[in-house]
Coordinates of C-alpha atoms in Angstrom, one line a residue:
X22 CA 0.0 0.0 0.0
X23 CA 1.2 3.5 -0.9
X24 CA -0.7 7.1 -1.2
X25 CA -1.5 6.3 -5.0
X26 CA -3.3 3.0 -4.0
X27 CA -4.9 4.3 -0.8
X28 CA -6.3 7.1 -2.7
X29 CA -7.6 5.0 -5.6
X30 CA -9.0 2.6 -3.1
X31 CA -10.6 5.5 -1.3
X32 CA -11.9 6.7 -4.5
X33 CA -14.5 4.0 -5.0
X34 CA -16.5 5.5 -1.9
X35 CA -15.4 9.2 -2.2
X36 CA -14.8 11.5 -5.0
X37 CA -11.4 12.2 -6.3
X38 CA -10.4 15.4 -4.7
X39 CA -11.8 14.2 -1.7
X40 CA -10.0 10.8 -1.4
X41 CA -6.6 12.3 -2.2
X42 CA -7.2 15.1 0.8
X43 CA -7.6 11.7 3.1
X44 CA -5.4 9.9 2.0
X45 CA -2.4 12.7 2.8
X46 CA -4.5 13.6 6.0
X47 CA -3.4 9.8 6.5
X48 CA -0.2 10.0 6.4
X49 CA 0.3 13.1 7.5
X50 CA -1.3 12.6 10.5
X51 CA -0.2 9.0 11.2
X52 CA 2.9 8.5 9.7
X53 CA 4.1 12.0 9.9
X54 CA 5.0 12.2 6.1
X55 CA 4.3 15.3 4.1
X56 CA 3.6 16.0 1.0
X57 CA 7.2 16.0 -0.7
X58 CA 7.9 13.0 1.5
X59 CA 5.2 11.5 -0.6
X60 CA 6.8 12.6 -3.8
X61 CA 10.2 10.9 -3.4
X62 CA 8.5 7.8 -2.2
X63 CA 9.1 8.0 1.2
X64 CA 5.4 6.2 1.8
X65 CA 6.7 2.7 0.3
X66 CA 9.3 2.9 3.2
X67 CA 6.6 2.1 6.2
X68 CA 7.3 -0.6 8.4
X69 CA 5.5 -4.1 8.8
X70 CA 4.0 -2.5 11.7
X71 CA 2.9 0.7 10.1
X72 CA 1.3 -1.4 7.1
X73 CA -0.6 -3.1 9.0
X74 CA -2.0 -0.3 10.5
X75 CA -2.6 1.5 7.5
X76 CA -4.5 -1.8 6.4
X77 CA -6.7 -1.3 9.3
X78 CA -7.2 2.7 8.6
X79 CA -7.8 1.7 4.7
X80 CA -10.7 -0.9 5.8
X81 CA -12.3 1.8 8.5
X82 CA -12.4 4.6 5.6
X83 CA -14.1 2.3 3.2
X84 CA -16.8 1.7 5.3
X85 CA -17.0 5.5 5.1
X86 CA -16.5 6.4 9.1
X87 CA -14.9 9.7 8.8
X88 CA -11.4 10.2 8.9
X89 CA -11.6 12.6 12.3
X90 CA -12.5 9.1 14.1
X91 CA -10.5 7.2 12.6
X92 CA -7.6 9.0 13.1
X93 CA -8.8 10.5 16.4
X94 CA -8.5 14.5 16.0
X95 CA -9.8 17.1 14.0
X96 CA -8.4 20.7 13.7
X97 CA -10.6 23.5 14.5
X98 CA -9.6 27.3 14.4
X99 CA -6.0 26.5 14.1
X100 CA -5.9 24.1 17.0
X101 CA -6.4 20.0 17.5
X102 CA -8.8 18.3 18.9
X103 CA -9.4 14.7 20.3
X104 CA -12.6 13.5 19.1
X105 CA -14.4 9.9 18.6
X106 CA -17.9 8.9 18.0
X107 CA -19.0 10.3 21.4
X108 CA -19.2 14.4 20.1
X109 CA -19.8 15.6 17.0
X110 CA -16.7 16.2 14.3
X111 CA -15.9 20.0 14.7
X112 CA -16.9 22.0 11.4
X113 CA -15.9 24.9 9.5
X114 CA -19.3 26.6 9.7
X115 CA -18.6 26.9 13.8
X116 CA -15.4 28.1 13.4
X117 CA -17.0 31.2 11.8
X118 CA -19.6 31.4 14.5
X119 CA -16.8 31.0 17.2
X120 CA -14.7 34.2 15.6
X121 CA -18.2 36.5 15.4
X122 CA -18.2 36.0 19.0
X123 CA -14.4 36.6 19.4
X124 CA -15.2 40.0 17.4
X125 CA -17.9 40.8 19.3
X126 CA -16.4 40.4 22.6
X127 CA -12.7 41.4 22.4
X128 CA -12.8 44.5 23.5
X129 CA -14.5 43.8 26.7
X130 CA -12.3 43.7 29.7
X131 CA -14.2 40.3 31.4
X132 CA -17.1 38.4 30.4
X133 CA -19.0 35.3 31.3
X134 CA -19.3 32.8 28.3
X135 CA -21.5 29.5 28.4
X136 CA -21.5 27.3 25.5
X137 CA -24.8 24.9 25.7
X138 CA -24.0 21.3 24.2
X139 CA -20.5 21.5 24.2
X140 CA -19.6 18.1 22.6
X141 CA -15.4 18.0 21.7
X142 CA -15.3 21.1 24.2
X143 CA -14.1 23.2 20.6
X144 CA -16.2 26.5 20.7
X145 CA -16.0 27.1 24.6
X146 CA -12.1 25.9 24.6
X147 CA -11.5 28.3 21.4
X148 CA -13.3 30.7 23.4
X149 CA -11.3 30.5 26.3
X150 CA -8.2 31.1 24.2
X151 CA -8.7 33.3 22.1
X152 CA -11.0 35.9 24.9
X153 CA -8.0 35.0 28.0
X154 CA -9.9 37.4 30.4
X155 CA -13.1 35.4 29.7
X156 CA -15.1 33.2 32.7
X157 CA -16.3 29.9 30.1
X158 CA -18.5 27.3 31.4
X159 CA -19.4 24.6 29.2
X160 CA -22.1 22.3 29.5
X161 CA -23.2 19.1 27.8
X162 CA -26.1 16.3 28.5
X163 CA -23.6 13.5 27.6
X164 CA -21.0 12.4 30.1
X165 CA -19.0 10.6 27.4
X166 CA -18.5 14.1 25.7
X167 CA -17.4 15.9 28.7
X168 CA -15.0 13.3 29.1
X169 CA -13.7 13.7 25.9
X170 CA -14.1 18.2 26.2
X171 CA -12.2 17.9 29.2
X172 CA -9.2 16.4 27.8
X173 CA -9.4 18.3 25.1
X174 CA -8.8 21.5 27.6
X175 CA -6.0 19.5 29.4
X176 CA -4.2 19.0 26.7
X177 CA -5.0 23.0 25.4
X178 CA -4.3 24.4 28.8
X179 CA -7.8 25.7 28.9
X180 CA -9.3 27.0 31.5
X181 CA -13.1 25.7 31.0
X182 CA -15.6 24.7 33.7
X183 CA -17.6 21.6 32.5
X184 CA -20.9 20.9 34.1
X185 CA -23.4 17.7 33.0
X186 CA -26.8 19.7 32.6
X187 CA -29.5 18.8 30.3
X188 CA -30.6 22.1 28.4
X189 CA -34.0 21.4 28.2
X190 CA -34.0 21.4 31.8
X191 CA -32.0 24.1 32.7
X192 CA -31.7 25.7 36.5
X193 CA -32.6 29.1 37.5
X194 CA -30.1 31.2 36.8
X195 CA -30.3 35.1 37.0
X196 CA -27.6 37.5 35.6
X197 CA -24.9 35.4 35.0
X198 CA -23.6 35.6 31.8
X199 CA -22.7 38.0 29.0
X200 CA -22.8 35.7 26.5
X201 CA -24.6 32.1 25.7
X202 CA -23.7 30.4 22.7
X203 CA -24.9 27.2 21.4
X204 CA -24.6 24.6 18.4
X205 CA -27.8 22.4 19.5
X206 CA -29.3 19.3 17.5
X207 CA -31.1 21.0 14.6
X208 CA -31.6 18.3 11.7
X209 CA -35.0 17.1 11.5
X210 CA -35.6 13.5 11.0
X211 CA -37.3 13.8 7.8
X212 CA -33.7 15.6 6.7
X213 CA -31.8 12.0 7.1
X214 CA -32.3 11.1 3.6
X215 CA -30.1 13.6 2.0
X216 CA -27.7 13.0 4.7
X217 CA -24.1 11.9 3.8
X218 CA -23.6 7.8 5.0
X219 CA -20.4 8.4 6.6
X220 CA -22.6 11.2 9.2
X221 CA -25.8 9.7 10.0
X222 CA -24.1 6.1 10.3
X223 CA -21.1 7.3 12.5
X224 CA -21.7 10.3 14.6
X225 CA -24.1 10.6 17.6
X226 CA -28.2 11.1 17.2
X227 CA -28.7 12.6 20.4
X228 CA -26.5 15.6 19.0
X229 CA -27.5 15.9 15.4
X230 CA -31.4 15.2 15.9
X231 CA -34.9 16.4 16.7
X232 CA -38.1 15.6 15.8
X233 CA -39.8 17.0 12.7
X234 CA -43.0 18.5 14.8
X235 CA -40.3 20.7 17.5
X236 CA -37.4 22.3 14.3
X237 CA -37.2 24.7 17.5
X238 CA -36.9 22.4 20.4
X239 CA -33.6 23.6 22.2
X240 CA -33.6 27.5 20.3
X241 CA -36.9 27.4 22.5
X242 CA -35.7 26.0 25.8
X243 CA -32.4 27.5 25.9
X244 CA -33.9 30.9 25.0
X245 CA -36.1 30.8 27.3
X246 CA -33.6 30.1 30.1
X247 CA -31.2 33.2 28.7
X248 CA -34.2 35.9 29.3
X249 CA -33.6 35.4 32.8
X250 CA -29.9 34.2 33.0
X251 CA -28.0 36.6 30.4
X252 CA -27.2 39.9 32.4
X253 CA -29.2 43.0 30.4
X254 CA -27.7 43.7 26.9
X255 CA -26.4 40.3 27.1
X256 CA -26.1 38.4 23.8
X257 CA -27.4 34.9 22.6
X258 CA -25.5 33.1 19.6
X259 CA -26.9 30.2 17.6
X260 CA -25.8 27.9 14.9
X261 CA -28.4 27.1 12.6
X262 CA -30.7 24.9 10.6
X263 CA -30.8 27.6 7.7
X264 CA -34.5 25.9 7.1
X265 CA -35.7 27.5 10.0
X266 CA -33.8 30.5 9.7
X267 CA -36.6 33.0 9.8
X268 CA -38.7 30.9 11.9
X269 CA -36.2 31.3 14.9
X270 CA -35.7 35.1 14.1
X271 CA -39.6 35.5 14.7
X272 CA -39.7 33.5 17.8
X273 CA -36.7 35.7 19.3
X274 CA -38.3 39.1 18.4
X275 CA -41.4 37.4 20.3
X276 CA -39.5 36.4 23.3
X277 CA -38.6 40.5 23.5
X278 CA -34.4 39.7 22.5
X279 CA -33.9 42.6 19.8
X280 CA -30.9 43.7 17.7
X281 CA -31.4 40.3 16.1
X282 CA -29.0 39.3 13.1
X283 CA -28.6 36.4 10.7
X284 CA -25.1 35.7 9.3
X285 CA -24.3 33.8 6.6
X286 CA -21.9 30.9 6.2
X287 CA -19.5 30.5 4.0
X288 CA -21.1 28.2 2.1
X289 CA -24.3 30.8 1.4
X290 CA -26.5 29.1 3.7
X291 CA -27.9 31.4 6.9
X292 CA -26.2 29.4 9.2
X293 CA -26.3 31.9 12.7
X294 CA -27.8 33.7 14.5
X295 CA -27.4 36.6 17.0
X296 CA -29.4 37.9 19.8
X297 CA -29.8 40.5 22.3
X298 CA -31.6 40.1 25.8

């Protein structure tokens, strides 16, 4: 096995560009070859061990479980983080979402963060680093997540408090935070079928999913707690199902939050959303 044959190989279940990008995530990641070490051939020089594990990488990636698992990390506004199939795989659409807030906020001298489903720990640990005079808490419903968010700020040196609450349950807080951010479940289950395999087979329901009659289920619950527990002027951030785009604007202006703002992704879809109380 070499690059050329692991990207052909991958190329049966992915298309072309996209196999090749895995393939030198591969050995990038796990073999700590670059690029021009690929070039002069330097991947037909693994050992017995490391082809075997390739083997084993190779036979994961054809049944289409995503790379981040397979190799265990996934990078996220220039940093990396542990993941497996307990949180969901960090994406680019957050990282934008995570530096509107960092915009936002910089030029405030403190400031009480709490990031609702935290899953890999990334938006409250980027958070932490890149706003140092910031108080984050983080919480998430899933106690195999905050295992894995809590190493993830370990290894980081991030200074993040993780609590196990259930956001649709949330206590009675009053004041106690400038900002509230949240990437909830928002994919409807009538949305499965145009999923991607290597998604809904491999990464966790409970964090992708709600059910088609509630699109609003956790906007809903979690705005409600943040009318009471963001201090005055504070301001609630969302990432979106840019189905219900609108649909979540109206229920804001309803619950009295003003100043609202959609934001668009860089893939063109309305994909967050901003809030004041």
């Amino acid at each position: 096995m070499n690059y050329q044959k692991l990207w052909r190989r991958l190329a049966q279940v992915y298309d072309e560009g996209e196999a090749k990008a895995i393939a030198r995530l591969v050995y990038d990641v796990r073999f700590h070859l670059t690029l021009s070490d690929l070039f002069i051939g330097k991947d037909t020089q693994l050992s017995a061990n490391d082809q075997a594990e390739l083997a084993e990488i190779t036979r994961r990636l054809e049944l289409q479980e995503p790379v981040q698992y397979v190799l265990g990390q996934a990078d996220f506004c220039g940093r990396t983080f542990l993941v497996n199939p307990s949180v969901l795989i960090p994406r680019p659409e957050t990282e934008e979402l995570c530096r509107w807030i960092v915009d936002d906020m910089k030029a405030l001298s403190t400031c009480t963060v709490l990031d609702i489903g935290t899953g890999s720990g990334c938006i409250a640990i980027t958070l932490a680093a890149e706003l140092p005079k910031a108080e984050v808490t983080a919480w998430d419903i899933s106690e195999a997540a905050l295992q894995v968010a809590r190493e993830n700020a370990k290894r980081l040196h991030s200074n993040v408090t993780f609590e196990q609450t259930d956001a649709l349950n949330a206590p009675q807080d009053h004041e106690q935070w400038d900002v509230i951010v949240s990437n909830p479940p928002y994919i409807c289950n009538k949305e499965r079928a145009r999923m991607e395999a290597n998604v809904l087979e491999h990464e966790p329901h409970t964090a992708l999913f709600i059910p088609d009659d509630s699109p609003l289920l956790f906007y809903s619950a979690i705005a409600q707690y943040g009318l009471t527990a963001l201090k005055t002027g504070g301001l609630l951030y969302f990432e979106m199902n840019s189905l219900y785009a609108q649909e979540l604007a109206d229920m804001l202006s309803m619950m009295s939050y003003h100043d609202i703002e959609i934001k668009i992704d860089q893939y063109g879809k309305q994909r967050m959303i901003r809030a004041r109380q």
